[in-house]
Short mmCIF file of C-alpha atoms in Angstrom, two decimals:
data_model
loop_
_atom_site.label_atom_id
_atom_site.label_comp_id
_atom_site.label_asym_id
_atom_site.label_seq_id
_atom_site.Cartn_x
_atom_site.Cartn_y
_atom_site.Cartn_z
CA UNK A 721 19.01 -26.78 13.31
CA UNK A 722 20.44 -24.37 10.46
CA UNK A 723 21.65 -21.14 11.53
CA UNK A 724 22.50 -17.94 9.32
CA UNK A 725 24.60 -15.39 9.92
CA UNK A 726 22.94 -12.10 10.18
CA UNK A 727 25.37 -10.63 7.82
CA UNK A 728 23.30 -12.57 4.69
CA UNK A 729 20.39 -10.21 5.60
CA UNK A 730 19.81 -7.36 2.97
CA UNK A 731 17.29 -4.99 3.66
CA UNK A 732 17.01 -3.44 0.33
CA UNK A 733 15.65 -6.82 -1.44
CA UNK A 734 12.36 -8.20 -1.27
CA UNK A 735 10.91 -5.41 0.93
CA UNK A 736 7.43 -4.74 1.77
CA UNK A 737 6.00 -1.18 1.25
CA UNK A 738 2.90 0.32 2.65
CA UNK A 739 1.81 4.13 0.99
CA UNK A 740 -1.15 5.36 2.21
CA UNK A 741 -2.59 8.94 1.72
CA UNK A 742 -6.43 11.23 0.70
CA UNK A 743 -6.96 10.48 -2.77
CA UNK A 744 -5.12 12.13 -5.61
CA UNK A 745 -1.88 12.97 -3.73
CA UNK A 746 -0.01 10.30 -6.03
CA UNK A 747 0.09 7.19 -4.49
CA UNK A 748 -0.67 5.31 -7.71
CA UNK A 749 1.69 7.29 -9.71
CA UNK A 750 4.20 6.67 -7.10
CA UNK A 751 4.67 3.16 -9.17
CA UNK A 752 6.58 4.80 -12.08
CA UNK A 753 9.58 5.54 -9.49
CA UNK A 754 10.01 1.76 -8.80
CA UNK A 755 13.14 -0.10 -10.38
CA UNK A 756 12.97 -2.47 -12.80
CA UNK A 757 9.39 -4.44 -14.03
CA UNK A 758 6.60 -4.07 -12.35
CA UNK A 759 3.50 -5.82 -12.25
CA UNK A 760 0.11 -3.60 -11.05
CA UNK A 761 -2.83 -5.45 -9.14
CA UNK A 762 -5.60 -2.42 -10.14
CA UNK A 763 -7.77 -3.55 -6.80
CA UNK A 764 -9.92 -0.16 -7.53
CA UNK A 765 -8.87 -0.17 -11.49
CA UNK A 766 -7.02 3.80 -11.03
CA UNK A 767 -4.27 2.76 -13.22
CA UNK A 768 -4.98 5.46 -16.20
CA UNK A 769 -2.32 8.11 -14.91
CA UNK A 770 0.04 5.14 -15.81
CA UNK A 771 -0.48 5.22 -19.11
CA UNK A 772 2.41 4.08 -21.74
CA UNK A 773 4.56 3.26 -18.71
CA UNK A 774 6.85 0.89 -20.34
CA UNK A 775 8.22 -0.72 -17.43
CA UNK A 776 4.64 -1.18 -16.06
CA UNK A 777 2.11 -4.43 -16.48
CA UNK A 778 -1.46 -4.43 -15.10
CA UNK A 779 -2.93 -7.68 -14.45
CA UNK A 780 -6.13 -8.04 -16.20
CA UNK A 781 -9.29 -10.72 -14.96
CA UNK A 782 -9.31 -12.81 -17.67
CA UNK A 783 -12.93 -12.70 -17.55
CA UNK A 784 -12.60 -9.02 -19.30
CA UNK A 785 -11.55 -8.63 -22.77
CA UNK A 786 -8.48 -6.92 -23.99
CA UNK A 787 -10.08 -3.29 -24.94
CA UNK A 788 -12.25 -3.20 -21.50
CA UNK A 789 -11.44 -0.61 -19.07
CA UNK A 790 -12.12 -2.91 -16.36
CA UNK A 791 -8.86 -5.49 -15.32
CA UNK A 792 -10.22 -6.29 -11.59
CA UNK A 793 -13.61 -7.25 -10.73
CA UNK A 794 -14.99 -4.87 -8.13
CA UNK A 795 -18.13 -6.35 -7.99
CA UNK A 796 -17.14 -9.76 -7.33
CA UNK A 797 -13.73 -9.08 -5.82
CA UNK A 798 -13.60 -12.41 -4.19
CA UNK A 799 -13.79 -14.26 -7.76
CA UNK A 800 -10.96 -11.58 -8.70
CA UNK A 801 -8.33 -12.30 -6.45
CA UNK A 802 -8.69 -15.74 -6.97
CA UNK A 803 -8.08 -15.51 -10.44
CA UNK A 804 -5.14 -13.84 -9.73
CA UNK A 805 -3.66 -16.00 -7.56
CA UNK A 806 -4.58 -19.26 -10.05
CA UNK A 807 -2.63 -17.90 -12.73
CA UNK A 808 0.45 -16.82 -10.46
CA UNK A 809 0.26 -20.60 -9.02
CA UNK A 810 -0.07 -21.77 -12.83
CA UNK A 811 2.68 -19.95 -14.37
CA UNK A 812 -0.22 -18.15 -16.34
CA UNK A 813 1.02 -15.03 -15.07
CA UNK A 814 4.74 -15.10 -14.58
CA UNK A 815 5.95 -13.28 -11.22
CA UNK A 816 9.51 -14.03 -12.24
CA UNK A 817 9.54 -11.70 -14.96
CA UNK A 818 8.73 -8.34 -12.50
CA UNK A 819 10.82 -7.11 -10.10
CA UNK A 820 7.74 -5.68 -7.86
CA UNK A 821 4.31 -6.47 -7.32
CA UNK A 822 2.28 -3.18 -6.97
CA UNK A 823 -1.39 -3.99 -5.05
CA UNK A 824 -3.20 -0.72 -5.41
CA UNK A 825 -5.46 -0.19 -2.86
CA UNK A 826 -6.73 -2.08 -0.19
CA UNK A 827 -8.88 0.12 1.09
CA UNK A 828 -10.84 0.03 -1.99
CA UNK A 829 -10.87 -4.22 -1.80
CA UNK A 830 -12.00 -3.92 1.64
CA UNK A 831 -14.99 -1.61 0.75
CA UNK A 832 -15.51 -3.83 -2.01
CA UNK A 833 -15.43 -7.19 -0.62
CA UNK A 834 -18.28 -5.99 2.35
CA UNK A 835 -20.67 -4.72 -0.96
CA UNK A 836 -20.06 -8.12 -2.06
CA UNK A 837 -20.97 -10.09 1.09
CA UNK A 838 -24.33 -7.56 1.28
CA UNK A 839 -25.76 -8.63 -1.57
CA UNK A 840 -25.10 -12.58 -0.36
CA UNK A 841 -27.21 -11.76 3.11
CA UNK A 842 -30.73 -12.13 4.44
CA UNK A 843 -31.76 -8.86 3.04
CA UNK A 844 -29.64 -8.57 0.22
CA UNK A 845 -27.56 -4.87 1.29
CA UNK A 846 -26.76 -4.89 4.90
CA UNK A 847 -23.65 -7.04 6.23
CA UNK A 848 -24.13 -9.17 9.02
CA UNK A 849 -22.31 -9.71 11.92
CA UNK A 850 -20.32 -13.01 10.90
CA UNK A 851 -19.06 -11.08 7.68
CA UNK A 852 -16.86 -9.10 10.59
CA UNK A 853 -14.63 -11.71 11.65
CA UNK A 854 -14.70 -13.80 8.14
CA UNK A 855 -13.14 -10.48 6.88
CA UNK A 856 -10.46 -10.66 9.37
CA UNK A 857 -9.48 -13.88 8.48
CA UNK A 858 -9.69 -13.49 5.30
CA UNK A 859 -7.46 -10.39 4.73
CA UNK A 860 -4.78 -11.76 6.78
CA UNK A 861 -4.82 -14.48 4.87
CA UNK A 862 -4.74 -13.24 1.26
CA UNK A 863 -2.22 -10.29 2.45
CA UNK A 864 -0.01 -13.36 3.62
CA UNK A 865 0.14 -15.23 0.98
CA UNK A 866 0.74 -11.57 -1.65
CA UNK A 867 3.60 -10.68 1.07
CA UNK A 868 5.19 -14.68 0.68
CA UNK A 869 5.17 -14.52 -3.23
CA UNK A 870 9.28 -15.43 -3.58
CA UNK A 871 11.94 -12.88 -5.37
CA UNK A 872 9.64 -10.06 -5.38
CA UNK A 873 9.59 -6.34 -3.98
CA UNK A 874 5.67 -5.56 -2.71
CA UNK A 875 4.29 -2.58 -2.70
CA UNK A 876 0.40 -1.87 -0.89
CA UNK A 877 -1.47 1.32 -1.36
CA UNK A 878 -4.38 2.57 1.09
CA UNK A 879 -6.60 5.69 1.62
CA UNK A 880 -6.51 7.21 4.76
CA UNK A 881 -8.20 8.17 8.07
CA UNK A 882 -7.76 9.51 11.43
CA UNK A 883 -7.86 7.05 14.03
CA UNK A 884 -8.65 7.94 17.75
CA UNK A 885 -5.70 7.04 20.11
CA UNK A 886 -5.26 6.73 23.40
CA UNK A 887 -1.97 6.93 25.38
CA UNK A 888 -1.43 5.15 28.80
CA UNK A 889 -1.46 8.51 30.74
CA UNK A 890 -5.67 8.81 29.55
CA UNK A 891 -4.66 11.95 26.40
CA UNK A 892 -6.62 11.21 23.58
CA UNK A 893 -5.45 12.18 19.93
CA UNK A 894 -6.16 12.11 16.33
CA UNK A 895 -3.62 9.71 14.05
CA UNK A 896 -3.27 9.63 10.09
CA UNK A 897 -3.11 5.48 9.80
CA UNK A 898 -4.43 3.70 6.51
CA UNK A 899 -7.87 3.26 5.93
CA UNK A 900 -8.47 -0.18 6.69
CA UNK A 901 -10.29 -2.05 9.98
CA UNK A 902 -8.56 -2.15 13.02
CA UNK A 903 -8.73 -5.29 13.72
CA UNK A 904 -6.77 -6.07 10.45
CA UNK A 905 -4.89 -2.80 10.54
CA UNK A 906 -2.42 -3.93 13.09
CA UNK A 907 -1.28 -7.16 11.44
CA UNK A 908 -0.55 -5.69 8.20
CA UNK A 909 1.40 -3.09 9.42
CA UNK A 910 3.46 -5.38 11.20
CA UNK A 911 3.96 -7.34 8.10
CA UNK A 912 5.63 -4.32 6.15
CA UNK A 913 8.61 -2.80 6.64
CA UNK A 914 8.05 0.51 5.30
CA UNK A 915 5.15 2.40 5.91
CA UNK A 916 4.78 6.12 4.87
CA UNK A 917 2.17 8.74 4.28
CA UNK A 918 2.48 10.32 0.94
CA UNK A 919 1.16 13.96 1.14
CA UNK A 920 1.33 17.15 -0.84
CA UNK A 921 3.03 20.11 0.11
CA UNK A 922 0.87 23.08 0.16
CA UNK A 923 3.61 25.87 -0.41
CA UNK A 924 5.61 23.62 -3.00
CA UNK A 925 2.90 21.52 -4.62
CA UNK A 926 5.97 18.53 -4.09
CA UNK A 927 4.48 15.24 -2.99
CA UNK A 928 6.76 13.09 -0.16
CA UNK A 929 6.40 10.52 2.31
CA UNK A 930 6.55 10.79 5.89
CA UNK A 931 8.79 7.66 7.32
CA UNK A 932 9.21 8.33 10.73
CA UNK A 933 5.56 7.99 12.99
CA UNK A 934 4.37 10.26 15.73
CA UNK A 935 1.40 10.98 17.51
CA UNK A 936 -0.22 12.46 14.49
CA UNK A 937 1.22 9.96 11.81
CA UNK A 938 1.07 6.39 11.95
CA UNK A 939 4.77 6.09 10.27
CA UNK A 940 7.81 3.43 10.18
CA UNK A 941 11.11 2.62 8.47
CA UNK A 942 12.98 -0.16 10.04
CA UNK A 943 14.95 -0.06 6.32
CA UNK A 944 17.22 2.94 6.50
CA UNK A 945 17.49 5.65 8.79
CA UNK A 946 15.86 8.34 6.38
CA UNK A 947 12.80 10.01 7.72
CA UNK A 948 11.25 12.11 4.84
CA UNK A 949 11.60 11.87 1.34
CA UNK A 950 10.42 12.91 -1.76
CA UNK A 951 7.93 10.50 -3.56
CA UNK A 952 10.48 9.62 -6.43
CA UNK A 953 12.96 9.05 -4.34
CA UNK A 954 11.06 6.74 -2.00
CA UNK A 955 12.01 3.59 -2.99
CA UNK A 956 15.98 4.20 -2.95
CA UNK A 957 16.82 1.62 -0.52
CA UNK A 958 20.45 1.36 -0.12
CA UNK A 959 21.30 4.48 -2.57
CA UNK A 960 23.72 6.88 -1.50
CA UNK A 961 22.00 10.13 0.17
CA UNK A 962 21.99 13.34 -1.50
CA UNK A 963 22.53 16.80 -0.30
CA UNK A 964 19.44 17.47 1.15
CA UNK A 965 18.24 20.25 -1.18
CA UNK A 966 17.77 24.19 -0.17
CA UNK A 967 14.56 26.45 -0.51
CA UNK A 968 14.70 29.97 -1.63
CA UNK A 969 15.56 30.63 2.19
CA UNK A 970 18.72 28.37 2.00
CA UNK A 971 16.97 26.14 4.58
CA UNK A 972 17.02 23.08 4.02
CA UNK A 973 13.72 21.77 2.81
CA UNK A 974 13.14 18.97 5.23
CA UNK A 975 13.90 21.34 7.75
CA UNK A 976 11.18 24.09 6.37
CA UNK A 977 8.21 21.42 6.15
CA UNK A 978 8.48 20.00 9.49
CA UNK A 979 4.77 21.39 9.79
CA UNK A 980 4.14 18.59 7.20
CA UNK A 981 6.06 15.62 8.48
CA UNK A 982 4.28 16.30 11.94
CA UNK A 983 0.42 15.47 9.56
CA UNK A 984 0.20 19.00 7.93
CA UNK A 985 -0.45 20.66 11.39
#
């Protein structure tokens, strides 16, 4: 039985990002901060603030022609993602070429993919209750088989929600998490090793990303030790750290949001 030292591990290769955040707070745009080629999966086709990005591909159904707006198929988004995944398999679409794979958002794919199992029922709108537990399986599977894709940094996007929580003493609370089902939430999350919610800052208009999780923010980092950082700085794995930089105060700035890194109390 082969055994490896765990010296051969290196965290800042082939890593596995989760962003979530409301929308417009720059979770798509975060993309132009990654390192070396990247290749977009538009899963709610947002892409346009990437414009003339030249480090940036979007994969495009090839059911759409070249000058359509459209690259994923939201109304069949089952149809889509196998597409995608036939020309990865094929060689059609070369993941060797890209440093990271970008799959922006999930939350969107998940709305989605129920619209297109309505139209497929009884009455031709409402879900029924098999679609439940086919989407479980489903998601798990398909986000397996993006997060096994060899040689390849992954990046997820998701809206968010509050969740109600529960400790063991009986207090209930609010959480920021992604905006996905529960009963897929969990596994996902557990497949990443970043996950961080990308927020504005009200005072500064500066967008970051919360790291470290608390009872208000579903956060983790099991990469580095850093806890906050700002959104173009986020995937840095591995870099030296700067001087963390001073407000007008002479405060340091992570110290003067804490307000924010505890969910914008």
């Amino acid at each position: 039985m082969p055994v490896v030292s765990t010296k051969k591990i290196q965290r800042n290769k082939n890593w596995k990002v989760i962003i979530y955040g409301k929308a417009g707070v720059g979770k798509t745009t975060a993309a132009k901060f990654l390192k070396g080629k990247t290749l977009i999966l538009p899963l709610d086709n947002s892409a346009k603030v990437l414009a003339n990005e030249a480090n940036i591909d979007l994969w495009k159904d090839p059911k759409f022609d070249t000058d359509d707006d459209n690259y994923f198929d939201r109304e069949h988004p089952i149809e889509s993602i196998v597409a995608f995944f036939n020309e990865i398999n094929s060689g059609v679409t070369k993941l060797s070429n890209y440093n990271n794979l970008f799959i922006d958002n999930v939350s969107s794919f998940e709305d989605d993919w129920f619209v297109e199992r309505g139209r497929k029922s009884k009455n031709g709108i409402a879900n029924e209750i098999q679609d439940y537990g086919a989407w479980k399986n489903y998601f798990s599977r398909i986000m397996t088989s993006l997060y096994l894709l060899p040689n390849v940094n992954v990046v997820t996007t998701a809206w968010e929600e509050q969740r109600d929580l529960t400790t063991e003493s009986g207090q209930t609370f609010n959480q920021y998490a992604p905006e996905i089902r529960d009963k897929v939430r969990d596994g996902l999350l557990g497949l990443a090793d970043v996950v961080g919610r990308v927020f504005v800052n009200p005072k500064t208009g500066g967008r970051g990303a919360i790291l470290e999780g608390n009872d208000a923010v579903y956060a983790k980092n099991r990469i580095d030790d850093r806890k906050f950082v700002p959104i173009e700085k986020l995937f840095g794995f591995g870099e030296p750290k700067d001087s963390e930089p001073q407000n007008s105060e002479g405060k340091n700035e992570t110290t003067s949001t804490q307000s924010e890194k505890d969910g914008l109390k």
